Amino acid sequence: MNRQFLSSATKLTRIFSLLSRAHSLVSPKLASLPSPSRFPSTSRLCNASNLVGTRIARCYCNGSDGSKEWTEEIEYLDESGGVIFKGKGVRSVEPGVDDHVMVGEVKKPFVNAMAVAKIVEVVKRWKWGPELETQLDKLQFVPNMTHVGQALKIIGDIDACLSLFRWAKRQAWYAPSDECYVMLFDGLNQKRDFEGIQSLFDEMVGDSNDGVSLFAAYNRVIRHLAKAEKLEVSFCCFKKILDAGCKVDTETYNSLITLFLNKGLPYKAFEMYESMEKAGCSLDGSTYELMIPNLAKSGRLDAAFKLFQEMKVRGFRPGLNIFASLVDTMGKAGRLESAMKVYMEMRGYGYKPSPTIYVSLIESYVKSGKLESALRLWDEMRMAGFRPNFGLYTLIIESHAKSGKLDIAMSMFLDMEKAGFLPTPSTYACLLEMHAASGQIDPAMKLYNSMTNAGLRPGLSTYTVLLTLLANKKLVDVAAKILLEMKAMGYSVDVTASDVLMVYIKEGSVDLALRWLRFMGSSGIRTNNFIIRQLFESSMKSGLYESAKPLLETYVNSAAKVDLILYTSILAHLVRCQEEKNERHLMSILSATKHKAHSFMCGLFTGAEHRGQPVLSFVREFFQGIDYELEEGAAKYFVNVLLNYLVLMGQINRARCVWKVAYENKLFPKAIVFDQHIAWSLDVRNLSVGAALIAVVHTLHRFRKRMLYYGIVPRRIKLVTGATLKIVIAQMLSSVESPFEVSKVVLRASGDSVMEWFKKPIVQQFLLNEIPSRSDILMHKLNILFPSSAPEVRSLAPPKPLIAGRAL
């Protein structure tokens, strides 16, 4: 239609050019014609459809009275001057009075094509402004919205179109046109004039208030704004459309959903989808393609799967993107059966799985621990011609390694290298660490050498695991080499070296531990005092006293404090010592502790003239300096070991003083119980052998004083010894004919029988002076209490003093 209008206008223009050229060819009669103002205007000739195709027109009219009628005929000539046609002329009528033209004496309707052509001509000539409006007002016909709409299609220039449209809006015959608005919005969109779109949209909203439906224009403007990613403007226009009661179509909803998704606002896209459902707008294939993957990715798997089923019921064919998203999200959510069903359904639709789908499924099966299924998909992927990528190789290798399937992991590792992929440090580390954890030293070392040869830097955890393995395998030299390489890599090796040292200590390999410590010292690697103390105690247990003393000196010189427990443990070794040479080493170690308990021990074995005070006062002074809130347990341990030593050394009076002061300081508050006249008891189950013997003698002496001096006699007296101490205490008491009867864990006697026993002179001497010399019995019980002691019976020779050369 547009081409026809253009052809007509072109022909008419050509006619008038030929008329001017033929002016000199016409007969002299033409000179008597009226002035040009009496001829029909161009617009009138354009209204005569039968003028199209003519070359020259020669007119005859009287026109002398100003009449508007043509009285003479018009001859239509060709270029040579020949007459083509003659007939009555065409005259115009007043615009607005009659929408027709006179062809001779016949009225013919005004043709739309001619009206549109004239409007196009005027608009293209004047473009915009008052001149354009003046020319449009002078049109000799009354346009309508059909003319305007067709003219808008031809003009093309959006500014000129807007000028024509706004002129039309001011005319009485204007009526809102959906088609006009659509063309204007399209033109503004091509120009990327979104402010103009918004302004025109506001005008359109005003037009729609008159009850006119502008459905297509409303939806078109939202689509343009959404595709241009004008989020706020498009959503605002959407709200205005809903408020105006206009229906939104599916394509518009899709454009808004796409916009929200592209802007990273999936929740708003879901809200738009919900409003779409509430409005009863039907979903098309594009909506399903948008919503299903995004619902799945947001974790709304049930909603996504429901839409997926609905899509198939409505006859839409799901795209590969939908299948891929469902398989991926269901696999990651652990719904492996559902993911595999969707995968098989995808194959049923004839889709070829993409590498992404294979990778997603394999990862899901690997992370759920189903490695066999993952390997089947792996093989299927290889058969389909896809090459596993770097990440998939790494995942398969590390998962099999961590599950203990080292053979498969190593096979995949070799395939990865053949495929041209350089394994990452994490892959090497995983394989190396798992081989190390399983104790496979050779593969672990091969992996380490391969890793370093590839120029990769092993991680701290890799070095730690490898060195631990080497330590467990007792490969000290290899471990030292690896540690030095680790140090050369820039790592801090103090902690790692100390960990290796602790491995040797815990395994009881004291020789290797001392060797490793010497290596650390020669390499400038330091360890902490805790490990030094652990190694010292291990050396003491192994009887390596010569090696133990330098460790203790290092411990003391590093400002570490030797506590009462450590000193007591050394004293316990002295108690169990069987050789004089080792006793000298132990005495030297005790002196190296520089603990105040050692000064107390030395003072305890000197005479009163050297101490300057009695033994009891001296002992009380030492125990007053102990912080019982912090060292109560250590003090109990010290008393038990000290009493063992004093008994073995024959220092019974000194031992009784230590027990008396310990009881006064409530170290053993529940040992002695006076239950009025019913029962008196002594509980020695938690004491050492020496402490138990001293406690029995001292407590029986207290019972004797209480019974003889105060006349109080209980019904019975009990000595609660337990199974360990029962025999040695019973043998000691049987030597003085005691009335105590031996049961499973208790020695008991009636109060009257004990009263009579206390009156015997031998008992008085026994309780006041010395315990009978029964060293063999004491050592027998010591070896029971301390299983690490030698089984040989200690020599019955007189005990040696703690400090040689001093009188006791």
GROMACS .gro file of C-alpha atoms in nm, residues 13-441:
model
  429
   13THR     CA    1   0.496   1.545  -0.951
   14ARG     CA    2   0.619   1.431  -1.290
   15ILE     CA    3   0.296   1.558  -1.453
   16PHE     CA    4   0.348   1.911  -1.323
   17SER     CA    5   0.707   1.917  -1.438
   18LEU     CA    6   0.597   1.814  -1.784
   19LEU     CA    7   0.328   2.081  -1.782
   20SER     CA    8   0.585   2.349  -1.725
   21ARG     CA    9   0.811   2.209  -1.998
   22ALA     CA   10   0.522   2.189  -2.248
   23HIS     CA   11   0.416   2.550  -2.193
   24SER     CA   12   0.599   2.665  -2.498
   25LEU     CA   13   0.456   2.386  -2.711
   26VAL     CA   14   0.091   2.458  -2.663
   27SER     CA   15  -0.111   2.661  -2.918
   28PRO     CA   16  -0.127   3.038  -2.898
   29LYS     CA   17  -0.473   2.993  -2.759
   30LEU     CA   18  -0.308   2.899  -2.430
   31ALA     CA   19  -0.192   3.261  -2.395
   32SER     CA   20  -0.548   3.373  -2.347
   33LEU     CA   21  -0.596   3.136  -2.053
   34PRO     CA   22  -0.661   3.276  -1.711
   35SER     CA   23  -0.381   3.350  -1.472
   36PRO     CA   24  -0.220   3.054  -1.294
   37SER     CA   25  -0.419   3.130  -0.987
   38ARG     CA   26  -0.729   3.017  -1.176
   39PHE     CA   27  -0.584   2.672  -1.234
   40PRO     CA   28  -0.651   2.394  -1.000
   41SER     CA   29  -0.393   2.375  -0.726
   42THR     CA   30  -0.153   2.084  -0.688
   43SER     CA   31  -0.362   1.946  -0.408
   44ARG     CA   32  -0.671   1.950  -0.633
   45LEU     CA   33  -0.492   1.773  -0.914
   46CYS     CA   34  -0.365   1.517  -0.665
   47ASN     CA   35  -0.727   1.451  -0.574
   48ALA     CA   36  -0.813   1.357  -0.937
   49SER     CA   37  -0.725   0.996  -0.977
   50ASN     CA   38  -0.772   1.008  -1.359
   51LEU     CA   39  -0.479   1.252  -1.396
   52VAL     CA   40  -0.229   0.979  -1.315
   53GLY     CA   41  -0.039   0.880  -1.627
   54THR     CA   42  -0.098   1.199  -1.827
   55ARG     CA   43   0.192   1.401  -1.963
   56ILE     CA   44   0.055   1.754  -2.049
   57ALA     CA   45  -0.277   1.921  -1.979
   58ARG     CA   46  -0.417   2.216  -2.184
   59CYS     CA   47  -0.703   2.395  -2.016
   60TYR     CA   48  -0.985   2.619  -2.161
   61CYS     CA   49  -1.209   2.811  -1.925
   62ASN     CA   50  -1.392   3.140  -1.927
   63GLY     CA   51  -1.349   3.224  -1.557
   64SER     CA   52  -1.444   3.582  -1.626
   65ASP     CA   53  -1.717   3.592  -1.361
   66GLY     CA   54  -1.514   3.418  -1.095
   67SER     CA   55  -1.719   3.103  -1.130
   68LYS     CA   56  -1.574   2.790  -0.978
   69GLU     CA   57  -1.715   2.574  -1.251
   70TRP     CA   58  -1.518   2.475  -1.555
   71THR     CA   59  -1.698   2.580  -1.878
   72GLU     CA   60  -1.449   2.453  -2.130
   73GLU     CA   61  -1.288   2.120  -2.173
   74ILE     CA   62  -0.937   2.026  -2.079
   75GLU     CA   63  -0.720   1.861  -2.338
   76TYR     CA   64  -0.455   1.616  -2.219
   77LEU     CA   65  -0.157   1.614  -2.456
   78ASP     CA   66   0.140   1.386  -2.485
   79GLU     CA   67   0.500   1.512  -2.529
   80SER     CA   68   0.459   1.558  -2.900
   81GLY     CA   69   0.151   1.778  -2.859
   82GLY     CA   70  -0.102   1.514  -2.960
   83VAL     CA   71  -0.433   1.503  -2.777
   84ILE     CA   72  -0.464   1.201  -2.551
   85PHE     CA   73  -0.799   1.285  -2.393
   86LYS     CA   74  -1.033   1.580  -2.350
   87GLY     CA   75  -1.322   1.628  -2.117
   88LYS     CA   76  -1.482   1.834  -1.844
   89GLY     CA   77  -1.240   1.967  -1.587
   90VAL     CA   78  -1.213   1.877  -1.219
   91ARG     CA   79  -1.293   2.133  -0.953
   92SER     CA   80  -1.246   2.125  -0.583
   93VAL     CA   81  -1.490   2.175  -0.307
   94GLU     CA   82  -1.454   2.353   0.028
   95PRO     CA   83  -1.275   2.138   0.286
   96GLY     CA   84  -1.499   2.016   0.563
   97VAL     CA   85  -1.814   2.084   0.357
   98ASP     CA   86  -1.805   1.781   0.137
   99ASP     CA   87  -1.543   1.505   0.150
  100HIS     CA   88  -1.549   1.446  -0.225
  101VAL     CA   89  -1.426   1.591  -0.554
  102MET     CA   90  -1.609   1.672  -0.877
  103VAL     CA   91  -1.495   1.473  -1.182
  104GLY     CA   92  -1.689   1.659  -1.447
  105GLU     CA   93  -2.031   1.664  -1.306
  106VAL     CA   94  -1.987   1.342  -1.104
  107LYS     CA   95  -1.909   1.343  -0.732
  108LYS     CA   96  -1.641   1.092  -0.635
  109PRO     CA   97  -1.529   1.008  -0.282
  110PHE     CA   98  -1.195   1.141  -0.160
  111VAL     CA   99  -0.933   0.861  -0.189
  112ASN     CA  100  -0.735   0.778   0.137
  113ALA     CA  101  -0.415   0.723  -0.057
  114MET     CA  102  -0.423   1.078  -0.185
  115ALA     CA  103  -0.495   1.218   0.159
  116VAL     CA  104  -0.212   1.020   0.313
  117ALA     CA  105   0.024   1.125   0.034
  118LYS     CA  106  -0.059   1.490   0.093
  119ILE     CA  107  -0.006   1.459   0.468
  120VAL     CA  108   0.326   1.283   0.413
  121GLU     CA  109   0.433   1.554   0.169
  122VAL     CA  110   0.352   1.832   0.412
  123VAL     CA  111   0.517   1.663   0.710
  124LYS     CA  112   0.833   1.576   0.520
  125ARG     CA  113   0.850   1.930   0.390
  126TRP     CA  114   0.803   2.119   0.717
  127LYS     CA  115   0.906   1.853   0.975
  128TRP     CA  116   0.787   2.035   1.286
  129GLY     CA  117   0.697   2.370   1.438
  130PRO     CA  118   0.427   2.630   1.365
  131GLU     CA  119   0.479   2.617   0.989
  132LEU     CA  120   0.396   2.247   0.986
  133GLU     CA  121   0.083   2.302   1.189
  134THR     CA  122  -0.023   2.591   0.962
  135GLN     CA  123   0.018   2.379   0.652
  136LEU     CA  124  -0.170   2.091   0.811
  137ASP     CA  125  -0.451   2.328   0.908
  138LYS     CA  126  -0.476   2.437   0.541
  139LEU     CA  127  -0.541   2.086   0.416
  140GLN     CA  128  -0.841   2.098   0.180
  141PHE     CA  129  -0.981   1.778   0.333
  142VAL     CA  130  -1.055   1.660   0.684
  143PRO     CA  131  -0.807   1.388   0.789
  144ASN     CA  132  -0.890   1.108   1.030
  145MET     CA  133  -0.687   0.873   1.252
  146THR     CA  134  -0.661   0.623   0.968
  147HIS     CA  135  -0.483   0.886   0.758
  148VAL     CA  136  -0.255   0.971   1.053
  149GLY     CA  137  -0.172   0.607   1.122
  150GLN     CA  138  -0.086   0.535   0.759
  151ALA     CA  139   0.119   0.854   0.738
  152LEU     CA  140   0.317   0.756   1.047
  153LYS     CA  141   0.414   0.432   0.874
  154ILE     CA  142   0.552   0.623   0.572
  155ILE     CA  143   0.724   0.921   0.735
  156GLY     CA  144   0.986   0.726   0.935
  157ASP     CA  145   1.137   1.026   1.115
  158ILE     CA  146   1.021   0.988   1.475
  159ASP     CA  147   1.041   1.361   1.553
  160ALA     CA  148   0.820   1.444   1.253
  161CYS     CA  149   0.584   1.161   1.350
  162LEU     CA  150   0.552   1.299   1.701
  163SER     CA  151   0.478   1.646   1.561
  164LEU     CA  152   0.203   1.508   1.337
  165PHE     CA  153   0.061   1.299   1.621
  166ARG     CA  154   0.051   1.588   1.868
  167TRP     CA  155  -0.115   1.810   1.602
  168ALA     CA  156  -0.373   1.537   1.550
  169LYS     CA  157  -0.437   1.518   1.927
  170ARG     CA  158  -0.552   1.881   1.921
  171GLN     CA  159  -0.804   1.820   1.646
  172ALA     CA  160  -1.172   1.759   1.711
  173TRP     CA  161  -1.169   1.436   1.511
  174TYR     CA  162  -0.885   1.282   1.722
  175ALA     CA  163  -0.946   0.942   1.880
  176PRO     CA  164  -0.678   0.741   2.074
  177SER     CA  165  -0.526   0.479   1.848
  178ASP     CA  166  -0.346   0.169   1.972
  179GLU     CA  167  -0.172   0.135   1.637
  180CYS     CA  168  -0.037   0.491   1.643
  181TYR     CA  169   0.104   0.457   1.991
  182VAL     CA  170   0.272   0.126   1.900
  183MET     CA  171   0.443   0.286   1.599
  184LEU     CA  172   0.556   0.584   1.804
  185PHE     CA  173   0.696   0.364   2.084
  186ASP     CA  174   0.881   0.154   1.827
  187GLY     CA  175   1.033   0.466   1.673
  188LEU     CA  176   1.140   0.606   2.009
  189ASN     CA  177   1.289   0.269   2.103
  190GLN     CA  178   1.495   0.262   1.783
  191LYS     CA  179   1.621   0.609   1.872
  192ARG     CA  180   1.691   0.487   2.231
  193ASP     CA  181   1.494   0.782   2.361
  194PHE     CA  182   1.361   0.628   2.681
  195GLU     CA  183   1.270   0.961   2.836
  196GLY     CA  184   1.051   1.022   2.532
  197ILE     CA  185   0.896   0.677   2.579
  198GLN     CA  186   0.818   0.756   2.942
  199SER     CA  187   0.667   1.094   2.850
  200LEU     CA  188   0.455   0.942   2.573
  201PHE     CA  189   0.349   0.666   2.811
  202ASP     CA  190   0.216   0.925   3.056
  203GLU     CA  191   0.018   1.086   2.772
  204MET     CA  192  -0.117   0.746   2.678
  205VAL     CA  193  -0.229   0.681   3.034
  206GLY     CA  194  -0.431   1.003   3.012
  207ASP     CA  195  -0.591   0.885   2.685
  208SER     CA  196  -0.681   0.548   2.832
  209ASN     CA  197  -0.881   0.714   3.106
  210ASP     CA  198  -1.147   0.781   2.840
  211GLY     CA  199  -1.223   0.408   2.831
  212VAL     CA  200  -1.018   0.335   2.518
  213SER     CA  201  -0.828   0.003   2.517
  214LEU     CA  202  -0.459   0.046   2.438
  215PHE     CA  203  -0.356  -0.313   2.516
  216ALA     CA  204  -0.085  -0.351   2.250
  217ALA     CA  205   0.077  -0.014   2.321
  218TYR     CA  206   0.085  -0.071   2.697
  219ASN     CA  207   0.258  -0.406   2.661
  220ARG     CA  208   0.490  -0.278   2.389
  221VAL     CA  209   0.627   0.004   2.603
  222ILE     CA  210   0.704  -0.231   2.894
  223ARG     CA  211   0.886  -0.471   2.665
  224HIS     CA  212   1.100  -0.192   2.524
  225LEU     CA  213   1.191  -0.064   2.870
  226ALA     CA  214   1.259  -0.415   3.002
  227LYS     CA  215   1.486  -0.505   2.711
  228ALA     CA  216   1.673  -0.179   2.770
  229GLU     CA  217   1.714  -0.291   3.137
  230LYS     CA  218   1.532   0.015   3.271
  231LEU     CA  219   1.430  -0.166   3.587
  232GLU     CA  220   1.260   0.104   3.792
  233VAL     CA  221   1.087   0.270   3.497
  234SER     CA  222   0.956  -0.055   3.350
  235PHE     CA  223   0.826  -0.177   3.687
  236CYS     CA  224   0.660   0.161   3.752
  237CYS     CA  225   0.488   0.145   3.413
  238PHE     CA  226   0.381  -0.211   3.490
  239LYS     CA  227   0.218  -0.097   3.814
  240LYS     CA  228   0.039   0.188   3.631
  241ILE     CA  229  -0.096  -0.058   3.375
  242LEU     CA  230  -0.233  -0.281   3.648
  243ASP     CA  231  -0.387   0.018   3.824
  244ALA     CA  232  -0.548   0.119   3.494
  245GLY     CA  233  -0.705  -0.226   3.470
  246CYS     CA  234  -0.525  -0.320   3.151
  247LYS     CA  235  -0.435  -0.681   3.086
  248VAL     CA  236  -0.068  -0.777   3.059
  249ASP     CA  237   0.024  -1.043   2.807
  250THR     CA  238   0.262  -1.338   2.850
  251GLU     CA  239   0.543  -1.185   2.647
  252THR     CA  240   0.545  -0.876   2.867
  253TYR     CA  241   0.558  -1.087   3.183
  254ASN     CA  242   0.847  -1.282   3.031
  255SER     CA  243   1.040  -0.964   2.955
  256LEU     CA  244   0.996  -0.843   3.314
  257ILE     CA  245   1.097  -1.180   3.458
  258THR     CA  246   1.406  -1.179   3.237
  259LEU     CA  247   1.491  -0.826   3.351
  260PHE     CA  248   1.472  -0.917   3.721
  261LEU     CA  249   1.682  -1.229   3.669
  262ASN     CA  250   1.947  -1.034   3.477
  263LYS     CA  251   1.959  -0.780   3.757
  264GLY     CA  252   2.021  -1.051   4.015
  265LEU     CA  253   1.677  -1.024   4.175
  266PRO     CA  254   1.536  -1.377   4.146
  267TYR     CA  255   1.288  -1.326   4.429
  268LYS     CA  256   1.127  -1.037   4.237
  269ALA     CA  257   1.114  -1.258   3.928
  270PHE     CA  258   0.934  -1.521   4.132
  271GLU     CA  259   0.691  -1.257   4.259
  272MET     CA  260   0.625  -1.156   3.899
  273TYR     CA  261   0.561  -1.520   3.813
  274GLU     CA  262   0.316  -1.552   4.102
  275SER     CA  263   0.130  -1.237   3.996
  276MET     CA  264   0.121  -1.382   3.644
  277GLU     CA  265  -0.051  -1.693   3.779
  278LYS     CA  266  -0.296  -1.489   3.986
  279ALA     CA  267  -0.388  -1.284   3.679
  280GLY     CA  268  -0.470  -1.605   3.494
  281CYS     CA  269  -0.213  -1.539   3.226
  282SER     CA  270  -0.117  -1.858   3.047
  283LEU     CA  271   0.247  -1.964   3.042
  284ASP     CA  272   0.425  -2.018   2.716
  285GLY     CA  273   0.741  -2.210   2.635
  286SER     CA  274   0.962  -1.911   2.709
  287THR     CA  275   0.812  -1.874   3.057
  288TYR     CA  276   0.886  -2.236   3.137
  289GLU     CA  277   1.240  -2.200   3.002
  290LEU     CA  278   1.289  -1.899   3.230
  291MET     CA  279   1.127  -2.019   3.549
  292ILE     CA  280   1.223  -2.386   3.578
  293PRO     CA  281   1.604  -2.338   3.578
  294ASN     CA  282   1.589  -2.039   3.811
  295LEU     CA  283   1.349  -2.203   4.055
  296ALA     CA  284   1.579  -2.504   4.063
  297LYS     CA  285   1.892  -2.294   4.119
  298SER     CA  286   1.724  -2.106   4.404
  299GLY     CA  287   1.654  -2.435   4.583
  300ARG     CA  288   1.281  -2.456   4.506
  301LEU     CA  289   1.316  -2.798   4.353
  302ASP     CA  290   0.960  -2.910   4.417
  303ALA     CA  291   0.814  -2.602   4.244
  304ALA     CA  292   1.057  -2.641   3.955
  305PHE     CA  293   0.974  -3.009   3.909
  306LYS     CA  294   0.601  -2.933   3.925
  307LEU     CA  295   0.638  -2.675   3.646
  308PHE     CA  296   0.846  -2.927   3.452
  309GLN     CA  297   0.563  -3.182   3.468
  310GLU     CA  298   0.305  -2.916   3.379
  311MET     CA  299   0.512  -2.811   3.080
  312LYS     CA  300   0.510  -3.163   2.941
  313VAL     CA  301   0.136  -3.206   3.001
  314ARG     CA  302   0.066  -2.887   2.803
  315GLY     CA  303   0.263  -3.020   2.510
  316PHE     CA  304   0.571  -2.803   2.534
  317ARG     CA  305   0.905  -2.967   2.463
  318PRO     CA  306   1.157  -2.901   2.742
  319GLY     CA  307   1.488  -2.756   2.629
  320LEU     CA  308   1.830  -2.890   2.713
  321ASN     CA  309   1.883  -2.603   2.957
  322ILE     CA  310   1.587  -2.720   3.166
  323PHE     CA  311   1.717  -3.075   3.182
  324ALA     CA  312   2.068  -2.957   3.267
  325SER     CA  313   1.949  -2.733   3.552
  326LEU     CA  314   1.725  -3.003   3.703
  327VAL     CA  315   1.996  -3.267   3.685
  328ASP     CA  316   2.252  -3.031   3.839
  329THR     CA  317   2.039  -2.898   4.125
  330MET     CA  318   1.882  -3.232   4.214
  331GLY     CA  319   2.223  -3.394   4.217
  332LYS     CA  320   2.367  -3.126   4.443
  333ALA     CA  321   2.064  -3.158   4.673
  334GLY     CA  322   2.133  -3.530   4.710
  335ARG     CA  323   1.828  -3.642   4.511
  336LEU     CA  324   2.033  -3.874   4.298
  337GLU     CA  325   1.746  -4.101   4.194
  338SER     CA  326   1.539  -3.806   4.071
  339ALA     CA  327   1.841  -3.659   3.896
  340MET     CA  328   1.906  -3.987   3.715
  341LYS     CA  329   1.538  -4.014   3.612
  342VAL     CA  330   1.550  -3.666   3.459
  343TYR     CA  331   1.877  -3.760   3.289
  344MET     CA  332   1.722  -4.072   3.135
  345GLU     CA  333   1.414  -3.871   3.031
  346MET     CA  334   1.644  -3.623   2.860
  347ARG     CA  335   1.803  -3.909   2.668
  348GLY     CA  336   1.452  -4.023   2.573
  349TYR     CA  337   1.384  -3.682   2.417
  350GLY     CA  338   1.684  -3.738   2.194
  351TYR     CA  339   1.913  -3.485   2.360
  352LYS     CA  340   2.281  -3.562   2.375
  353PRO     CA  341   2.415  -3.493   2.725
  354SER     CA  342   2.656  -3.205   2.737
  355PRO     CA  343   2.987  -3.224   2.925
  356THR     CA  344   2.838  -2.997   3.191
  357ILE     CA  345   2.564  -3.251   3.266
  358TYR     CA  346   2.817  -3.534   3.289
  359VAL     CA  347   3.037  -3.331   3.521
  360SER     CA  348   2.740  -3.237   3.741
  361LEU     CA  349   2.622  -3.596   3.775
  362ILE     CA  350   2.969  -3.732   3.842
  363GLU     CA  351   3.033  -3.468   4.107
  364SER     CA  352   2.700  -3.545   4.276
  365TYR     CA  353   2.770  -3.918   4.290
  366VAL     CA  354   3.124  -3.861   4.412
  367LYS     CA  355   3.018  -3.627   4.692
  368SER     CA  356   2.752  -3.875   4.804
  369GLY     CA  357   3.016  -4.149   4.818
  370LYS     CA  358   2.877  -4.357   4.530
  371LEU     CA  359   3.206  -4.391   4.348
  372GLU     CA  360   3.106  -4.691   4.138
  373SER     CA  361   2.815  -4.503   3.981
  374ALA     CA  362   3.045  -4.206   3.925
  375LEU     CA  363   3.293  -4.430   3.743
  376ARG     CA  364   3.017  -4.569   3.520
  377LEU     CA  365   2.921  -4.215   3.418
  378TRP     CA  366   3.289  -4.139   3.373
  379ASP     CA  367   3.322  -4.427   3.126
  380GLU     CA  368   3.000  -4.324   2.948
  381MET     CA  369   3.136  -3.971   2.916
  382ARG     CA  370   3.462  -4.100   2.765
  383MET     CA  371   3.271  -4.321   2.521
  384ALA     CA  372   3.059  -4.022   2.414
  385GLY     CA  373   3.380  -3.855   2.299
  386PHE     CA  374   3.407  -3.600   2.577
  387ARG     CA  375   3.738  -3.537   2.745
  388PRO     CA  376   3.728  -3.500   3.124
  389ASN     CA  377   3.847  -3.162   3.236
  390PHE     CA  378   4.109  -3.076   3.493
  391GLY     CA  379   3.863  -3.029   3.779
  392LEU     CA  380   3.688  -3.360   3.715
  393TYR     CA  381   4.017  -3.550   3.715
  394THR     CA  382   4.109  -3.385   4.043
  395LEU     CA  383   3.772  -3.467   4.199
  396ILE     CA  384   3.782  -3.834   4.096
  397ILE     CA  385   4.141  -3.883   4.210
  398GLU     CA  386   4.098  -3.714   4.547
  399SER     CA  387   3.766  -3.886   4.624
  400HIS     CA  388   3.908  -4.232   4.553
  401ALA     CA  389   4.220  -4.152   4.749
  402LYS     CA  390   4.024  -4.034   5.052
  403SER     CA  391   3.804  -4.344   5.039
  404GLY     CA  392   4.113  -4.566   5.052
  405LYS     CA  393   4.095  -4.686   4.691
  406LEU     CA  394   4.453  -4.590   4.623
  407ASP     CA  395   4.500  -4.821   4.321
  408ILE     CA  396   4.214  -4.655   4.126
  409ALA     CA  397   4.332  -4.313   4.239
  410MET     CA  398   4.686  -4.376   4.115
  411SER     CA  399   4.553  -4.514   3.785
  412MET     CA  400   4.347  -4.198   3.734
  413PHE     CA  401   4.648  -3.991   3.835
  414LEU     CA  402   4.858  -4.148   3.562
  415ASP     CA  403   4.576  -4.097   3.308
  416MET     CA  404   4.560  -3.732   3.410
  417GLU     CA  405   4.931  -3.688   3.342
  418LYS     CA  406   4.899  -3.864   3.005
  419ALA     CA  407   4.608  -3.632   2.915
  420GLY     CA  408   4.844  -3.338   2.954
  421PHE     CA  409   4.709  -3.203   3.283
  422LEU     CA  410   4.954  -3.104   3.555
  423PRO     CA  411   4.811  -3.221   3.888
  424THR     CA  412   4.765  -2.951   4.146
  425PRO     CA  413   4.950  -2.946   4.479
  426SER     CA  414   4.622  -3.047   4.646
  427THR     CA  415   4.600  -3.360   4.428
  428TYR     CA  416   4.958  -3.454   4.504
  429ALA     CA  417   4.900  -3.378   4.872
  430CYS     CA  418   4.585  -3.588   4.887
  431LEU     CA  419   4.751  -3.889   4.727
  432LEU     CA  420   5.067  -3.850   4.930
  433GLU     CA  421   4.884  -3.805   5.258
  434MET     CA  422   4.658  -4.105   5.199
  435HIS     CA  423   4.955  -4.327   5.108
  436ALA     CA  424   5.132  -4.198   5.415
  437ALA     CA  425   4.830  -4.265   5.634
  438SER     CA  426   4.818  -4.623   5.507
  439GLY     CA  427   5.188  -4.664   5.582
  440GLN     CA  428   5.299  -4.699   5.219
  441ILE     CA  429   5.632  -4.523   5.235
   0.00000   0.00000   0.00000
